[in-house]
PDB file of C-alpha atoms and ligand atoms in Angstrom:
ATOM      1  CA  MET Y   1       0.206  -0.159  -0.102  1.00  0.00           C
ATOM      2  CA  PHE Y   2       1.013   3.937  -1.292  1.00  0.00           C
ATOM      3  CA  ILE Y   3      -0.212   7.094  -0.081  1.00  0.00           C
ATOM      4  CA  CYS Y   4       0.634   9.764  -2.219  1.00  0.00           C
ATOM      5  CA  LEU Y   5       2.289  12.750  -0.991  1.00  0.00           C
ATOM      6  CA  GLU Y   6      -0.904  15.240  -2.423  1.00  0.00           C
ATOM      7  CA  CYS Y   7      -3.028  13.289   0.351  1.00  0.00           C
ATOM      8  CA  ILE Y   8      -1.292  13.867   3.168  1.00  0.00           C
ATOM      9  CA  GLY Y   9      -1.882  17.549   4.211  1.00  0.00           C
ATOM     10  CA  ASP Y  10       0.692  17.756   6.573  1.00  0.00           C
ATOM     11  CA  PRO Y  11       4.034  20.376   5.167  1.00  0.00           C
ATOM     12  CA  MET Y  12       6.637  18.669   7.276  1.00  0.00           C
ATOM     13  CA  LEU Y  13       5.248  15.214   5.387  1.00  0.00           C
ATOM     14  CA  LYS Y  14       5.198  16.365   2.003  1.00  0.00           C
ATOM     15  CA  GLY Y  15       8.753  17.221   1.576  1.00  0.00           C
ATOM     16  CA  PHE Y  16       9.942  13.217   1.578  1.00  0.00           C
ATOM     17  CA  LYS Y  17      12.784  12.136  -0.413  1.00  0.00           C
ATOM     18  CA  SER Y  18      13.918   8.799  -1.935  1.00  0.00           C
ATOM     19  CA  LEU Y  19      10.974   8.490  -3.422  1.00  0.00           C
ATOM     20  CA  PRO Y  20       9.690   4.860  -5.296  1.00  0.00           C
ATOM     21  CA  LYS Y  21      12.086   4.277  -8.814  1.00  0.00           C
ATOM     22  CA  SER Y  22       9.031   4.108 -10.744  1.00  0.00           C
ATOM     23  CA  GLU Y  23       5.160   4.755 -10.511  1.00  0.00           C
ATOM     24  CA  VAL Y  24       2.652   3.410  -7.714  1.00  0.00           C
ATOM     25  CA  THR Y  25      -1.243   3.839  -7.108  1.00  0.00           C
ATOM     26  CA  CYS Y  26      -2.064   6.386  -4.107  1.00  0.00           C
ATOM     27  CA  THR Y  27      -4.645   3.897  -2.139  1.00  0.00           C
ATOM     28  CA  ALA Y  28      -6.307   7.362  -0.694  1.00  0.00           C
ATOM     29  CA  CYS Y  29      -6.636   9.133  -4.472  1.00  0.00           C
ATOM     30  CA  ASN Y  30      -5.976   5.851  -6.787  1.00  0.00           C
ATOM     31  CA  SER Y  31      -3.786   8.251  -9.523  1.00  0.00           C
ATOM     32  CA  SER Y  32      -0.252   6.809 -10.296  1.00  0.00           C
ATOM     33  CA  THR Y  33       2.979   8.839  -8.770  1.00  0.00           C
ATOM     34  CA  ARG Y  34       6.266   8.398  -7.862  1.00  0.00           C
ATOM     35  CA  ARG Y  35       5.677  10.667  -4.907  1.00  0.00           C
ATOM     36  CA  ALA Y  36       4.113   8.469  -2.345  1.00  0.00           C
ATOM     37  CA  VAL Y  37       5.263   6.661   0.218  1.00  0.00           C
ATOM     38  CA  HIS Y  38       4.433   3.057   2.589  1.00  0.00           C
ATOM     39  CA  PRO Y  39       2.139   3.647   5.362  1.00  0.00           C
ATOM     40  CA  ALA Y  40       5.323   2.352   7.621  1.00  0.00           C
ATOM     41  CA  ARG Y  41       7.659   5.033   6.911  1.00  0.00           C
ATOM     42  CA  ILE Y  42       4.785   7.451   8.106  1.00  0.00           C
ATOM     43  CA  ALA Y  43       4.490   5.693  10.937  1.00  0.00           C
ATOM     44  CA  ARG Y  44       7.911   5.414  11.749  1.00  0.00           C
ATOM     45  CA  PHE Y  45       8.831   9.540  10.932  1.00  0.00           C
ATOM     46  CA  ILE Y  46       5.253   9.965  13.314  1.00  0.00           C
ATOM     47  CA  ARG Y  47       5.586   7.659  16.371  1.00  0.00           C
ATOM     48  CA  LYS Y  48       7.803   9.549  18.442  1.00  0.00           C
ATOM     49  CA  HIS Y  49       5.865  13.063  18.020  1.00  0.00           C
ATOM     50  CA  LEU Y  50       1.826  11.947  18.335  1.00  0.00           C
ATOM     51  CA  PRO Y  51       2.580  11.789  22.391  1.00  0.00           C
ATOM     52  CA  THR Y  52       3.818  15.401  22.584  1.00  0.00           C
ATOM     53  CA  HIS Y  53       0.240  16.519  20.568  1.00  0.00           C
ATOM     54  CA  PHE Y  54      -2.123  14.003  22.037  1.00  0.00           C
ATOM     55  CA  SER Y  55      -2.997  11.878  25.381  1.00  0.00           C
ATOM     56  CA  VAL Y  56      -4.224   9.142  26.464  1.00  0.00           C
ATOM     57  CA  ASP Y  57      -7.669   9.654  27.360  1.00  0.00           C
ATOM     58  CA  ASP Y  58      -8.658   8.797  30.584  1.00  0.00           C
ATOM     59  CA  GLY Y  59     -12.301   8.397  29.646  1.00  0.00           C
ATOM     60  CA  LEU Y  60     -13.200  12.513  31.378  1.00  0.00           C
ATOM     61  CA  TYR Y  61     -15.340  12.985  28.697  1.00  0.00           C
ATOM     62  CA  ASP Y  62     -17.260  10.519  27.498  1.00  0.00           C
ATOM     63  CA  GLY Y  63     -17.731   9.674  23.559  1.00  0.00           C
ATOM     64  CA  TYR Y  64     -14.838  12.397  22.891  1.00  0.00           C
ATOM     65  CA  GLU Y  65     -11.786   9.860  22.250  1.00  0.00           C
ATOM     66  CA  MET Y  66      -9.990   9.108  19.026  1.00  0.00           C
ATOM     67  CA  SER Y  67      -8.807   5.828  17.829  1.00  0.00           C
ATOM     68  CA  LEU Y  68      -4.914   6.137  16.575  1.00  0.00           C
ATOM     69  CA  ALA Y  69      -6.003   6.123  13.442  1.00  0.00           C
ATOM     70  CA  GLU Y  70      -8.614   9.025  14.051  1.00  0.00           C
ATOM     71  CA  VAL Y  71      -5.132  10.519  15.629  1.00  0.00           C
ATOM     72  CA  VAL Y  72      -3.104   9.889  12.624  1.00  0.00           C
ATOM     73  CA  SER Y  73      -5.854  11.905  10.070  1.00  0.00           C
ATOM     74  CA  ARG Y  74      -5.527  14.787  12.542  1.00  0.00           C
ATOM     75  CA  ALA Y  75      -1.364  14.434  12.723  1.00  0.00           C
ATOM     76  CA  ILE Y  76      -0.917  14.285   9.048  1.00  0.00           C
ATOM     77  CA  ARG Y  77      -4.186  15.878   8.055  1.00  0.00           C
ATOM     78  CA  CYS Y  78      -5.412  12.917   6.128  1.00  0.00           C
ATOM     79  CA  ASN Y  79      -8.938  11.788   5.593  1.00  0.00           C
ATOM     80  CA  ASN Y  80      -8.721   8.163   4.339  1.00  0.00           C
ATOM     81  CA  SER Y  81      -9.327   6.021   6.847  1.00  0.00           C
ATOM     82  CA  VAL Y  82      -8.119   3.255   5.417  1.00  0.00           C
ATOM     83  CA  VAL Y  83      -4.617   4.731   4.907  1.00  0.00           C
ATOM     84  CA  CYS Y  84      -4.632   6.441   8.561  1.00  0.00           C
ATOM     85  CA  GLU Y  85      -5.844   2.967   9.494  1.00  0.00           C
ATOM     86  CA  ALA Y  86      -2.813   1.343   8.031  1.00  0.00           C
ATOM     87  CA  ILE Y  87      -0.038   3.665   9.677  1.00  0.00           C
ATOM     88  CA  ALA Y  88      -1.932   2.805  12.939  1.00  0.00           C
ATOM     89  CA  GLN Y  89      -1.824  -0.382  12.323  1.00  0.00           C
ATOM     90  CA  LYS Y  90       1.992  -0.239  11.818  1.00  0.00           C
ATOM     91  CA  MET Y  91       2.629   1.436  15.713  1.00  0.00           C
ATOM     92  CA  VAL Y  92       0.008  -0.433  17.877  1.00  0.00           C
ATOM     93  CA  SER Y  93       1.118  -3.195  19.774  1.00  0.00           C
ATOM     94  CA  SER Y  94      -0.043  -5.890  21.977  1.00  0.00           C
ATOM     95  CA  ARG Y  95       2.939  -6.263  24.064  1.00  0.00           C
ATOM     96  CA  VAL Y  96       2.447  -3.161  26.112  1.00  0.00           C
ATOM     97  CA  ARG Y  97       1.437  -2.281  28.906  1.00  0.00           C
ATOM     98  CA  GLU Y  98      -2.407  -1.243  29.050  1.00  0.00           C
ATOM     99  CA  ASP Y  99      -1.691   2.616  29.696  1.00  0.00           C
ATOM    100  CA  ASP Y 100       1.163   2.670  27.077  1.00  0.00           C
ATOM    101  CA  PHE Y 101       0.511   5.104  24.241  1.00  0.00           C
ATOM    102  CA  TYR Y 102       0.668   2.594  21.550  1.00  0.00           C
ATOM    103  CA  TRP Y 103      -1.466  -0.417  23.282  1.00  0.00           C
ATOM    104  CA  GLN Y 104      -3.738  -1.853  21.187  1.00  0.00           C
ATOM    105  CA  GLY Y 105      -7.505  -0.533  21.730  1.00  0.00           C
ATOM    106  CA  GLN Y 106      -6.140   2.439  23.487  1.00  0.00           C
ATOM    107  CA  VAL Y 107      -7.994   6.077  22.962  1.00  0.00           C
ATOM    108  CA  TYR Y 108      -6.452   9.172  22.925  1.00  0.00           C
ATOM    109  CA  CYS Y 109      -7.631  12.849  23.057  1.00  0.00           C
ATOM    110  CA  VAL Y 110      -5.931  15.627  22.076  1.00  0.00           C
ATOM    111  CA  LYS Y 111      -3.755  17.442  24.510  1.00  0.00           C
ATOM    112  CA  ARG Y 112      -4.046  20.802  26.340  1.00  0.00           C
ATOM    113  CA  SER Y 113      -2.030  23.370  24.075  1.00  0.00           C
ATOM    114  CA  PRO Y 114      -0.732  27.009  25.654  1.00  0.00           C
ATOM    115  CA  PHE Y 115      -2.027  28.046  21.876  1.00  0.00           C
ATOM    116  CA  ASP Y 116      -5.373  29.428  21.032  1.00  0.00           C
ATOM    117  CA  ASP Y 117      -5.045  27.332  17.857  1.00  0.00           C
ATOM    118  CA  GLU Y 118      -2.638  25.855  15.573  1.00  0.00           C
ATOM    119  CA  GLU Y 119      -2.222  29.114  13.441  1.00  0.00           C
ATOM    120  CA  HIS Y 120      -0.992  31.005  16.546  1.00  0.00           C
ATOM    121  CA  GLU Y 121       0.913  28.200  17.956  1.00  0.00           C
ATOM    122  CA  ARG Y 122       2.746  28.718  13.984  1.00  0.00           C
ATOM    123  CA  TRP Y 123       3.192  32.026  14.827  1.00  0.00           C
ATOM    124  CA  TRP Y 124       4.694  32.103  17.933  1.00  0.00           C
ATOM    125  CA  ILE Y 125       7.634  29.793  16.974  1.00  0.00           C
ATOM    126  CA  VAL Y 126       8.054  31.264  12.927  1.00  0.00           C
ATOM    127  CA  GLY Y 127       7.306  34.535  13.612  1.00  0.00           C
ATOM    128  CA  ASP Y 128      10.335  36.342  14.583  1.00  0.00           C
ATOM    129  CA  TRP Y 129      12.511  34.682  11.985  1.00  0.00           C
ATOM    130  CA  GLN Y 130       9.892  35.709   9.095  1.00  0.00           C
ATOM    131  CA  ASP Y 131      10.078  39.050  10.557  1.00  0.00           C
ATOM    132  CA  ILE Y 132      13.818  39.178   9.990  1.00  0.00           C
ATOM    133  CA  ALA Y 133      13.209  37.444   6.625  1.00  0.00           C
ATOM    134  CA  TYR Y 134      10.740  40.489   5.722  1.00  0.00           C
ATOM    135  CA  GLU Y 135      13.699  42.717   6.953  1.00  0.00           C
ATOM    136  CA  LEU Y 136      16.628  40.695   5.231  1.00  0.00           C
ATOM    137  CA  SER Y 137      15.091  40.398   1.966  1.00  0.00           C
ATOM    138  CA  HIS Y 138      12.810  43.742   1.514  1.00  0.00           C
ATOM    139  CA  GLU Y 139      14.531  46.381   3.818  1.00  0.00           C
ATOM    140  CA  ARG Y 140      17.778  47.093   5.316  1.00  0.00           C
ATOM    141  CA  ARG Y 141      19.839  43.912   4.423  1.00  0.00           C
ATOM    142  CA  PHE Y 142      22.815  44.826   5.308  1.00  0.00           C
ATOM    143  CA  PHE Y 143      22.814  47.143   8.309  1.00  0.00           C
ATOM    144  CA  SER Y 144      19.864  45.800   9.863  1.00  0.00           C
ATOM    145  CA  ASP Y 145      19.819  45.441  13.670  1.00  0.00           C
ATOM    146  CA  LYS Y 146      17.195  43.572  14.079  1.00  0.00           C
ATOM    147  CA  ALA Y 147      18.601  41.397  12.321  1.00  0.00           C
ATOM    148  CA  ARG Y 148      21.967  41.435  14.169  1.00  0.00           C
ATOM    149  CA  LYS Y 149      20.811  40.630  17.776  1.00  0.00           C
ATOM    150  CA  PHE Y 150      18.516  37.796  16.060  1.00  0.00           C
ATOM    151  CA  PHE Y 151      21.106  36.300  14.692  1.00  0.00           C
ATOM    152  CA  GLU Y 152      23.289  36.942  18.458  1.00  0.00           C
ATOM    153  CA  SER Y 153      20.967  35.470  20.479  1.00  0.00           C
ATOM    154  CA  LEU Y 154      20.082  32.763  18.288  1.00  0.00           C
ATOM    155  CA  LEU Y 155      24.162  31.463  18.057  1.00  0.00           C
ATOM    156  CA  HIS Y 156      24.338  32.215  21.435  1.00  0.00           C
ATOM    157  CA  GLU Y 157      21.310  29.621  22.529  1.00  0.00           C
ATOM    158  CA  ALA Y 158      23.098  27.028  20.230  1.00  0.00           C
ATOM    159  CA  LEU Y 159      26.209  27.619  21.660  1.00  0.00           C
ATOM    160  CA  SER Y 160      25.321  27.220  25.223  1.00  0.00           C
ATOM    161  CA  ALA Y 161      22.754  24.572  24.639  1.00  0.00           C
ATOM    162  CA  GLU Y 162      23.320  21.523  26.849  1.00  0.00           C
ATOM    163  CA  ARG Y 163      21.610  17.802  26.729  1.00  0.00           C
ATOM    164  CA  PRO Y 164      18.988  17.741  29.507  1.00  0.00           C
ATOM    165  CA  CYS Y 165      19.485  13.998  30.149  1.00  0.00           C
ATOM    166  CA  SER Y 166      23.889  14.602  29.688  1.00  0.00           C
ATOM    167  CA  PRO Y 167      24.622  17.781  31.065  1.00  0.00           C
ATOM    168  CA  GLY Y 168      27.770  19.632  29.733  1.00  0.00           C
ATOM    169  CA  THR Y 169      27.529  17.417  26.448  1.00  0.00           C
ATOM    170  CA  PRO Y 170      26.473  20.641  23.652  1.00  0.00           C
ATOM    171  CA  ALA Y 171      22.868  19.628  22.688  1.00  0.00           C
ATOM    172  CA  VAL Y 172      22.834  21.459  18.656  1.00  0.00           C
ATOM    173  CA  ILE Y 173      26.340  22.688  17.902  1.00  0.00           C
ATOM    174  CA  LYS Y 174      28.761  19.909  16.703  1.00  0.00           C
ATOM    175  CA  THR Y 175      32.766  20.817  17.047  1.00  0.00           C
ATOM    176  CA  LEU Y 176      34.646  18.847  14.870  1.00  0.00           C
ATOM    177  CA  LEU Y 177      38.544  18.085  14.435  1.00  0.00           C
ATOM    178  CA  SER Y 178      40.335  20.253  12.096  1.00  0.00           C
ATOM    179  CA  GLY Y 179      40.815  18.523   8.637  1.00  0.00           C
ATOM    180  CA  THR Y 180      37.240  16.954   8.757  1.00  0.00           C
ATOM    181  CA  LYS Y 181      36.246  16.260   5.694  1.00  0.00           C
ATOM    182  CA  LEU Y 182      33.236  17.635   5.464  1.00  0.00           C
ATOM    183  CA  TYR Y 183      31.053  16.235   2.244  1.00  0.00           C
ATOM    184  CA  ARG Y 184      28.205  18.195   0.014  1.00  0.00           C
ATOM    185  CA  ALA Y 185      25.077  16.097  -0.809  1.00  0.00           C
ATOM    186  CA  ARG Y 186      22.146  16.434  -3.253  1.00  0.00           C
ATOM    187  CA  VAL Y 187      19.768  14.440  -3.829  1.00  0.00           C
ATOM    188  CA  ALA Y 188      19.457  12.843  -7.715  1.00  0.00           C
ATOM    189  CA  ALA Y 189      16.210  11.858  -9.224  1.00  0.00           C
ATOM    190  CA  ASN Y 190      18.134   8.811 -11.424  1.00  0.00           C
ATOM    191  CA  PRO Y 191      20.826   7.594 -12.096  1.00  0.00           C
ATOM    192  CA  THR Y 192      21.757   9.488 -15.398  1.00  0.00           C
ATOM    193  CA  GLU Y 193      21.325  12.850 -13.105  1.00  0.00           C
ATOM    194  CA  VAL Y 194      24.087  11.250 -10.736  1.00  0.00           C
ATOM    195  CA  GLN Y 195      26.575  10.709 -13.797  1.00  0.00           C
ATOM    196  CA  HIS Y 196      25.634  13.918 -14.768  1.00  0.00           C
ATOM    197  CA  PHE Y 197      26.624  15.525 -11.430  1.00  0.00           C
ATOM    198  CA  LYS Y 198      29.392  13.395 -10.976  1.00  0.00           C
ATOM    199  CA  SER Y 199      30.529  14.846 -14.252  1.00  0.00           C
ATOM    200  CA  ASN Y 200      31.114  17.941 -13.292  1.00  0.00           C
ATOM    201  CA  PRO Y 201      30.814  18.452  -9.152  1.00  0.00           C
ATOM    202  CA  LEU Y 202      32.326  21.461  -9.472  1.00  0.00           C
ATOM    203  CA  ALA Y 203      29.132  23.385 -11.039  1.00  0.00           C
ATOM    204  CA  GLU Y 204      26.777  20.604  -9.587  1.00  0.00           C
ATOM    205  CA  LEU Y 205      27.555  20.771  -6.169  1.00  0.00           C
ATOM    206  CA  GLY Y 206      28.434  23.943  -5.828  1.00  0.00           C
ATOM    207  CA  ALA Y 207      26.687  26.266  -4.158  1.00  0.00           C
ATOM    208  CA  PRO Y 208      23.453  26.256  -4.461  1.00  0.00           C
ATOM    209  CA  PRO Y 209      21.083  27.709  -7.314  1.00  0.00           C
ATOM    210  CA  LEU Y 210      20.092  31.937  -5.941  1.00  0.00           C
ATOM    211  CA  ASP Y 211      16.620  31.256  -6.509  1.00  0.00           C
ATOM    212  CA  ARG Y 212      16.877  28.149  -3.883  1.00  0.00           C
ATOM    213  CA  ALA Y 213      19.810  29.750  -2.135  1.00  0.00           C
ATOM    214  CA  LYS Y 214      17.594  33.287  -1.242  1.00  0.00           C
ATOM    215  CA  ILE Y 215      15.818  33.965   2.216  1.00  0.00           C
ATOM    216  CA  ILE Y 216      11.915  33.338   1.437  1.00  0.00           C
ATOM    217  CA  GLY Y 217      10.312  36.490   2.879  1.00  0.00           C
TER     218      GLY Y 217
HETATM  219 ZN1   ZN I   1      -3.051  10.512  -3.395  1.00  0.00          ZN
END
């Protein structure tokens, strides 16, 4: 079974790379496409995130509980119940305790959020960045005080972040030994493109093209 990226509403999941080599049929919309993934792959991707946004329902509000397939449907923004059920089946287990998130037959509710709605949450997370990106692309490009301060605080935070489970270990920044080899990667659509990249690595693996490199405001 496959589901095409058009039938998934979540923008992160739409970005899946390394897709099937030949066309497959989407179970939800029946179209033939290479831009599709197996339910197991979506399950692997969302599995650790679902308990952040949903919790096991304690039966306080009878009738409002959701099945795991319904949780999946909300998380990936796909209304096809066959697909969502298939993804859910890849995550449930009958061998865990009854209070485990993925216990077979578990029911769920949405976790309380400090935000009014999804739009509010998104704005809180990306609002600062969008402000800076707009200023850099449309206003003061080189002498933006706001941008300088933003990057300063971002780098400061990144440099001082430590792993909660092992204090003293950097959580974001990785210091490499001098002389470490770095590789530039580029996704190729097919073997012909691989050969094309190999034939002229200087140009094909150089800086990204201008239209892709610039900041979208
Ligand atoms: Zn589809």
